[in-house]
C-alpha positions as a printed NumPy array, in Angstrom:
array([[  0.   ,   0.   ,   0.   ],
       [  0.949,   3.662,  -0.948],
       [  2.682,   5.866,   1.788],
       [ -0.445,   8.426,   2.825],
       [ -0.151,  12.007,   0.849],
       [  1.149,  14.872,   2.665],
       [ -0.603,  16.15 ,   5.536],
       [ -2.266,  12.767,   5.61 ],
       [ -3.13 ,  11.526,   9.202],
       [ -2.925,   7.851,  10.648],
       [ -5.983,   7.047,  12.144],
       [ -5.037,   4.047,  14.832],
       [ -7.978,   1.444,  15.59 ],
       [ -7.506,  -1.73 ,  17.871],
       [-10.146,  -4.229,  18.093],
       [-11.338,  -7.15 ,  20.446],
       [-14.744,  -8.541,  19.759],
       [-16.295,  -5.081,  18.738],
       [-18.679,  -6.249,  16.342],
       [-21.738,  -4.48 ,  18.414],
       [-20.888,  -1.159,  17.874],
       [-18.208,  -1.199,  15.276],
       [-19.912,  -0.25 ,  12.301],
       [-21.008,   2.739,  14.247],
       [-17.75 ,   4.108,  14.802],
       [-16.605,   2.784,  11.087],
       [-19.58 ,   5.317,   9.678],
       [-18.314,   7.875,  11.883],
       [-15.166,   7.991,  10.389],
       [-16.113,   7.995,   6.762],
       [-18.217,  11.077,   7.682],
       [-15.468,  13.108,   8.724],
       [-14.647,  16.383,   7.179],
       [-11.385,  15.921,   7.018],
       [-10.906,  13.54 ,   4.35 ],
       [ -7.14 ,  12.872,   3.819],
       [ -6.902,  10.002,   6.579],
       [ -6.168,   6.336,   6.311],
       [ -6.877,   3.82 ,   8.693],
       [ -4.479,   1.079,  10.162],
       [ -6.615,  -1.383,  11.991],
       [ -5.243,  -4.645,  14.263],
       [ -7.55 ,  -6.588,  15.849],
       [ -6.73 ,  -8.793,  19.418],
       [ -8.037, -12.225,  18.293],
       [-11.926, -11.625,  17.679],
       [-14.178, -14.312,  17.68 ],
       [-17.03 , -12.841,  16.749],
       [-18.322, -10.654,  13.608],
       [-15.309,  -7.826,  14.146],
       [-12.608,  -9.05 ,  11.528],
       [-15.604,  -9.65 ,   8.626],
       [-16.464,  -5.958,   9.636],
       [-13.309,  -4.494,   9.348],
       [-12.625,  -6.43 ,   5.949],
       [-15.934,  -5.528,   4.478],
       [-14.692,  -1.483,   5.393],
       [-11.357,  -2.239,   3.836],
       [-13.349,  -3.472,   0.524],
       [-15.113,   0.398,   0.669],
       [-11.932,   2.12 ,   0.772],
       [ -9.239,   0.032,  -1.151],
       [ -5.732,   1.867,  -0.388],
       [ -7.07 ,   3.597,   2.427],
       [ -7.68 ,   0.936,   5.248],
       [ -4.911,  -1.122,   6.1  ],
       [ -5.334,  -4.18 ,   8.498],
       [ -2.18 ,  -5.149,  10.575],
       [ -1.212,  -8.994,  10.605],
       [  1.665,  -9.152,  12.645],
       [  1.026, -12.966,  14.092],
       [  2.007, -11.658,  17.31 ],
       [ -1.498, -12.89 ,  19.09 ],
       [ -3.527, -11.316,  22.525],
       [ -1.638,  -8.758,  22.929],
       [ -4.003,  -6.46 ,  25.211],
       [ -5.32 ,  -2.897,  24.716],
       [ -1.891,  -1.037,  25.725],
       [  0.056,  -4.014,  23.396],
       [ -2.517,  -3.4  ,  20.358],
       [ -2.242,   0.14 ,  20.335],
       [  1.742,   0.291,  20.855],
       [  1.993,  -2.407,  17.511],
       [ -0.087,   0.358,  15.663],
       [  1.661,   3.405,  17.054],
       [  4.955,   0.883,  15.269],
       [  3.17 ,   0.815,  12.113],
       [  2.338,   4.374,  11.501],
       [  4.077,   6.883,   9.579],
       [  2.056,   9.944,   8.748],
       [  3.173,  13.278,  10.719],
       [ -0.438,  13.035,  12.685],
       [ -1.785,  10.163,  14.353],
       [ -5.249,   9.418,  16.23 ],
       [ -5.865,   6.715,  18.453],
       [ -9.379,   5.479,  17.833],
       [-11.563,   3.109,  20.019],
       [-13.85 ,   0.474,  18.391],
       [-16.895,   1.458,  20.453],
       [-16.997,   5.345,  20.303],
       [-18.748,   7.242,  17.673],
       [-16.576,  10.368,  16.503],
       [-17.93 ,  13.686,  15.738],
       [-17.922,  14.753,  12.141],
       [-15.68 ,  17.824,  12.837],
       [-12.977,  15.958,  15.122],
       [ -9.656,  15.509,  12.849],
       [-10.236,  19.275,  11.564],
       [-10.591,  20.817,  14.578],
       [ -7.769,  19.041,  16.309],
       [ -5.21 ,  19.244,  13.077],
       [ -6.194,  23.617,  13.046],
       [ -5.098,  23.373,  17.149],
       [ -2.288,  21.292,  16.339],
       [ -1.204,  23.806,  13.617],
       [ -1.687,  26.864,  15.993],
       [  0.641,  24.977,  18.567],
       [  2.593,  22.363,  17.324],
       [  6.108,  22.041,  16.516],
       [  6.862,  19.188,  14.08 ],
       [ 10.17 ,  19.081,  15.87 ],
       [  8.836,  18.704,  19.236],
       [  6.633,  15.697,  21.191],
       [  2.999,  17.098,  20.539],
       [ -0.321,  16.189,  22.138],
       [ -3.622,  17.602,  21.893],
       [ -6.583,  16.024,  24.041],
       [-10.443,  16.966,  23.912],
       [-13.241,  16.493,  26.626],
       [-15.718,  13.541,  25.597],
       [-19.112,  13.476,  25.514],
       [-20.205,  10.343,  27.573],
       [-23.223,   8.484,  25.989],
       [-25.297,   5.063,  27.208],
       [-25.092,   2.085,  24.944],
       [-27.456,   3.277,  22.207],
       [-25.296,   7.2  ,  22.177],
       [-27.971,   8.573,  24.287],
       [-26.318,  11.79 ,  26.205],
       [-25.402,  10.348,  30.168],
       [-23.053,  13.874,  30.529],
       [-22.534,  16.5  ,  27.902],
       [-18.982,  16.534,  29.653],
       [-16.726,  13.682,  30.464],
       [-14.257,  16.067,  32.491],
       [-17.031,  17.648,  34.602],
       [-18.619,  13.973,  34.698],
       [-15.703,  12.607,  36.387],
       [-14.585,  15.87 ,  38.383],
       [-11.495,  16.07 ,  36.305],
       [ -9.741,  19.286,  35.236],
       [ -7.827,  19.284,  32.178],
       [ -5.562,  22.011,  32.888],
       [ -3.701,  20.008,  35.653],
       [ -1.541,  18.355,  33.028],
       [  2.089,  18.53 ,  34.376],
       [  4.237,  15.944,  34.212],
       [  4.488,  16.035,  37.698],
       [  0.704,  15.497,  37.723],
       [  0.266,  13.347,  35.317],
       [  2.859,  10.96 ,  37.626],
       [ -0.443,   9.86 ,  39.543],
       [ -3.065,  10.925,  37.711],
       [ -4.272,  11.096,  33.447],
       [ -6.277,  13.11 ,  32.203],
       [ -5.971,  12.408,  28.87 ],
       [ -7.95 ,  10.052,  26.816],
       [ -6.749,   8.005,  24.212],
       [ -9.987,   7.929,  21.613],
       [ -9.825,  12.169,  22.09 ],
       [ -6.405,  12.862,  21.23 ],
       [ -3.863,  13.611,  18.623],
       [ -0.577,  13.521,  18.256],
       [  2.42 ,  14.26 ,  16.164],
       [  5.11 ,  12.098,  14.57 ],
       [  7.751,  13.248,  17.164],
       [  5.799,  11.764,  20.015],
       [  5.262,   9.015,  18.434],
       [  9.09 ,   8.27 ,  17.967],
       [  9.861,   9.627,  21.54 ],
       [  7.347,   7.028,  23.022],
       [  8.339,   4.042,  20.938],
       [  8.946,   1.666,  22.744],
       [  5.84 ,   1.567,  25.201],
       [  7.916,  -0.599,  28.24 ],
       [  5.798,  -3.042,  30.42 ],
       [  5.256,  -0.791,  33.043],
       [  3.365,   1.614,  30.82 ],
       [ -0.069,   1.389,  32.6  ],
       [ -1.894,   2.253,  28.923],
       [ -1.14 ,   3.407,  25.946],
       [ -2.826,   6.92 ,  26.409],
       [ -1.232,   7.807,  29.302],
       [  2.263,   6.98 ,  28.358],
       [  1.858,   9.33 ,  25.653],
       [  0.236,  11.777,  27.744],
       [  3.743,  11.717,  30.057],
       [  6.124,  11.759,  27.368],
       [  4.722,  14.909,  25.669],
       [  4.533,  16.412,  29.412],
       [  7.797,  15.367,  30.459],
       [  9.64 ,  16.381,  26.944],
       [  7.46 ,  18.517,  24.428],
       [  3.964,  19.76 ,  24.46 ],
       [  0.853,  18.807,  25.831],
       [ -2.476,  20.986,  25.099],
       [ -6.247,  20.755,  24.977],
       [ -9.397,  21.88 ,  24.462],
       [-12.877,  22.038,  26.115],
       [-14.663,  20.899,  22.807],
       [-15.602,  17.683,  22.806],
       [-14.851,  15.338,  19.835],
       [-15.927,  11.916,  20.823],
       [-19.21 ,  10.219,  21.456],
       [-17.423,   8.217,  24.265],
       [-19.989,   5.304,  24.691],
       [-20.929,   3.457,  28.118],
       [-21.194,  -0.369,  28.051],
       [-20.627,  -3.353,  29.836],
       [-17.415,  -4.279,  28.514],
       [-16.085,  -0.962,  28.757],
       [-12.063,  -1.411,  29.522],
       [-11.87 ,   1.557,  30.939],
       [-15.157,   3.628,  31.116],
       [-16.383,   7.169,  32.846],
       [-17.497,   6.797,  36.438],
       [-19.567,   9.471,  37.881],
       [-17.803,  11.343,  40.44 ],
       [-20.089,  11.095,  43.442],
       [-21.208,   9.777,  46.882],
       [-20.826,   6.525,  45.339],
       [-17.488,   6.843,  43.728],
       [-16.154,   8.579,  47.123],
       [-17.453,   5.71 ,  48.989],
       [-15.831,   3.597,  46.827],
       [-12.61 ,   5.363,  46.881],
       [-13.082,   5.335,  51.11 ],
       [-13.253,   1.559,  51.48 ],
       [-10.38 ,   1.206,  49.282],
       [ -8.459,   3.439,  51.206],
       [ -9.42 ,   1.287,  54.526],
       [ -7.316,  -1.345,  52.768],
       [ -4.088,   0.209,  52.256],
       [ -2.682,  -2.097,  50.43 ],
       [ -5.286,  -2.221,  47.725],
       [ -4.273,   1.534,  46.938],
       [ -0.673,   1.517,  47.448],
       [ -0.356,  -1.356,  44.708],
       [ -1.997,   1.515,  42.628],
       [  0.988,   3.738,  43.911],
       [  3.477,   1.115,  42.997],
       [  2.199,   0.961,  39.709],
       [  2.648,   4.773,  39.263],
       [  5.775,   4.623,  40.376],
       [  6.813,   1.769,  38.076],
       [  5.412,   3.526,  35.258],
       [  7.826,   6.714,  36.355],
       [ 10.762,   4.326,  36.785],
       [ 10.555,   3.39 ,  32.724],
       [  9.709,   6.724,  31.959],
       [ 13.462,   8.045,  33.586],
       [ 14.875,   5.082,  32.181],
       [ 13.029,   6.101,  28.209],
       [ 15.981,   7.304,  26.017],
       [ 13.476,   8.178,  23.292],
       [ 12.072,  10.605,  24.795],
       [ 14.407,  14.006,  25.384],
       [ 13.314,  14.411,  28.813],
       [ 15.594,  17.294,  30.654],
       [ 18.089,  15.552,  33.235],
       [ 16.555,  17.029,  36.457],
       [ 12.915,  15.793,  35.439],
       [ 14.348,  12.447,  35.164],
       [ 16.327,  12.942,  38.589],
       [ 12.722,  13.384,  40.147],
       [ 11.309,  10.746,  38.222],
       [ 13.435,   8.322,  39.722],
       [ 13.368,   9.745,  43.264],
       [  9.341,   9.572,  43.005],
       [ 10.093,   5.712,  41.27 ],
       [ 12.047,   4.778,  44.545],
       [ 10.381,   7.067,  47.366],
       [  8.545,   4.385,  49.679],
       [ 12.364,   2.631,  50.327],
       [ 14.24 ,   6.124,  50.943],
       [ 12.892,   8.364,  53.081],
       [ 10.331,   7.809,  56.009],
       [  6.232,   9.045,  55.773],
       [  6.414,  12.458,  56.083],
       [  9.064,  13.292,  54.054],
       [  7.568,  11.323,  51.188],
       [  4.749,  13.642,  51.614],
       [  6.564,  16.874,  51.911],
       [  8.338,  15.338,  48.064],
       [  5.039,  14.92 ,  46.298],
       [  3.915,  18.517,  47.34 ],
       [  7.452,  20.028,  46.578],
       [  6.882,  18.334,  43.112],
       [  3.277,  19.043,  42.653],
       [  2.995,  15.593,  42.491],
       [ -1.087,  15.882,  43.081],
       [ -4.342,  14.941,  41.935],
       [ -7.738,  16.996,  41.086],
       [ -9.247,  17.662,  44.468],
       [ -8.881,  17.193,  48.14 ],
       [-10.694,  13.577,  48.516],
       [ -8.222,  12.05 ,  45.749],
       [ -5.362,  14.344,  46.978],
       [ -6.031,  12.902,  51.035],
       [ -6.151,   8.907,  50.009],
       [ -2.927,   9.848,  48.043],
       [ -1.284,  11.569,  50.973],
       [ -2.522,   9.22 ,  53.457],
       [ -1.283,   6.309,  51.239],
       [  1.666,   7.567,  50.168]])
């Protein structure tokens, strides 16, 4: 297949048994204004209707659509993603979930931002709030960000150490990220948020309040949006009763830091790696309190005081 045409973008779309809603998001794309795209598609190991789906789409748009057969297996959502972040080329890339539904305007909008902003040269992200839908794209929150009490603008490094904001399906990025965050290590926790870090931690990392994603609600959701209430602060209350529950969530962050100091992709300045480390090893070297007094030296916080107290308390 033909190298895309300048100012082409790579639209990225991993699959696992997404036959329900796939042809929904397939449509989606195809009525997009922006019309210079091409699609690289891998799917996980389907079993049901998903690989006739995507063939059927490649069929509509010979030399457009091109599905990945790598024979590499299950590789998981983070694995999928970082085999199709390998196969891409074009200078603009857009990770795209198989059960969303995009808004017509979403690659224009977010390729005039990322020509306002971005500097070929430079790791580049730009993320967009969602708008969350039920199963059949009925509006649950006109907002994803308000839904789940999140604000965008906390998007440090530092911050994104414990905490990301951005989300994968609502995002693009630019060729230099891409190359900074190849390889995605083990200890990435997902594909979204690795990217999220390395543009943080080494380039540019911007965003808007439009959304331009009909993120969809399901049972199979991996991920999903989870009101931010009384029931998600209960939830978040018992877990912190159990303190070990949380601080494997802690170790994980801290894993994920460790690989990200270790990255030599990524041109990450020497004293954010220094702290990147020091938050990596902070539980063995210094005693309670002065692991606390380090993550609020570094701004090493989360939105609000309920997440910011279970961190603190955990740390």
């Amino acid at each position: 297949m033909a190298e895309p045409n300048p100012g082409a973008v790579d639209i990225l779309l991993a699959t696992y048994n997404g036959g329900r809603f796939l042809a929904e998001q397939l449509r989606s794309l195809e009525e997009q204004t922006f019309r210079n795209w091409r699609l690289i598609a891998r799917d996980d190991g389907s079993t049901d209707g998903t690989r006739a789906l995507l063939a059927e789409f490649q069929a509509r748009h010979p030399g457009t659509v091109r599905l990945l057969e790598d024979g590499a297996g299950r590789l998981g959502v983070a694995g999928n993603y970082a085999r199709l972040l390998a196969a891409s080329t074009a200078d603009l890339g857009l990770f795209c979930d198989q059960d969303d539904c995009w808004l017509p305007d979403k690659i224009e909008r977010l390729r005039a931002i990322a020509a306002q902003k971005e500097n070929p040269e430079i790791p580049f992200l730009v993320h967009s709030d969602l708008e969350v839908t039920d199963r059949n794209l009925r509006t649950v929150a006109a907002s994803f960000w308000r839904y789940q009490h999140i604000d965008p603008a906390r998007c440090a490094w530092s911050q994104l150490l414990v905490q990301n904001v951005v989300t994968g399906c609502a995002c693009l990025f630019n060729a230099a990220l891409r190359r900074a965050a190849l390889p995605l290590p083990p200890e990435a926790i997902m594909h979204d948020w690795w990217l999220a870090l390395v543009a943080a931690s080494s380039g540019n990392l911007v965003w808007t309040r439009e959304p331009t994603v009909r993120y969809r609600q399901h049972d199979a959701n991996d991920t999903g949006a989870k009101r931010w209430g009384p029931g998600h602060w209960l939830h978040h209350a018992r877990g912190a009763l159990t303190r070990e529950t949380y601080r494997e969530k802690l170790r994980a962050y801290q894993r994920q830091a460790a690989a990200l100091a270790r990255h030599e992709a990524a041109p990450i300045p020497p004293p954010v790696r220094a702290t990147l480390a020091e938050f990596a090893g902070l539980e063995k070297s210094r005693p309670y309190f002065s692991r606390v007094r380090f993550l609020r030296r570094h701004r090493i916080v989360k939105t609000g005081m309920l997440r910011n107290l279970l961190l603190f308390w955990n740390a």
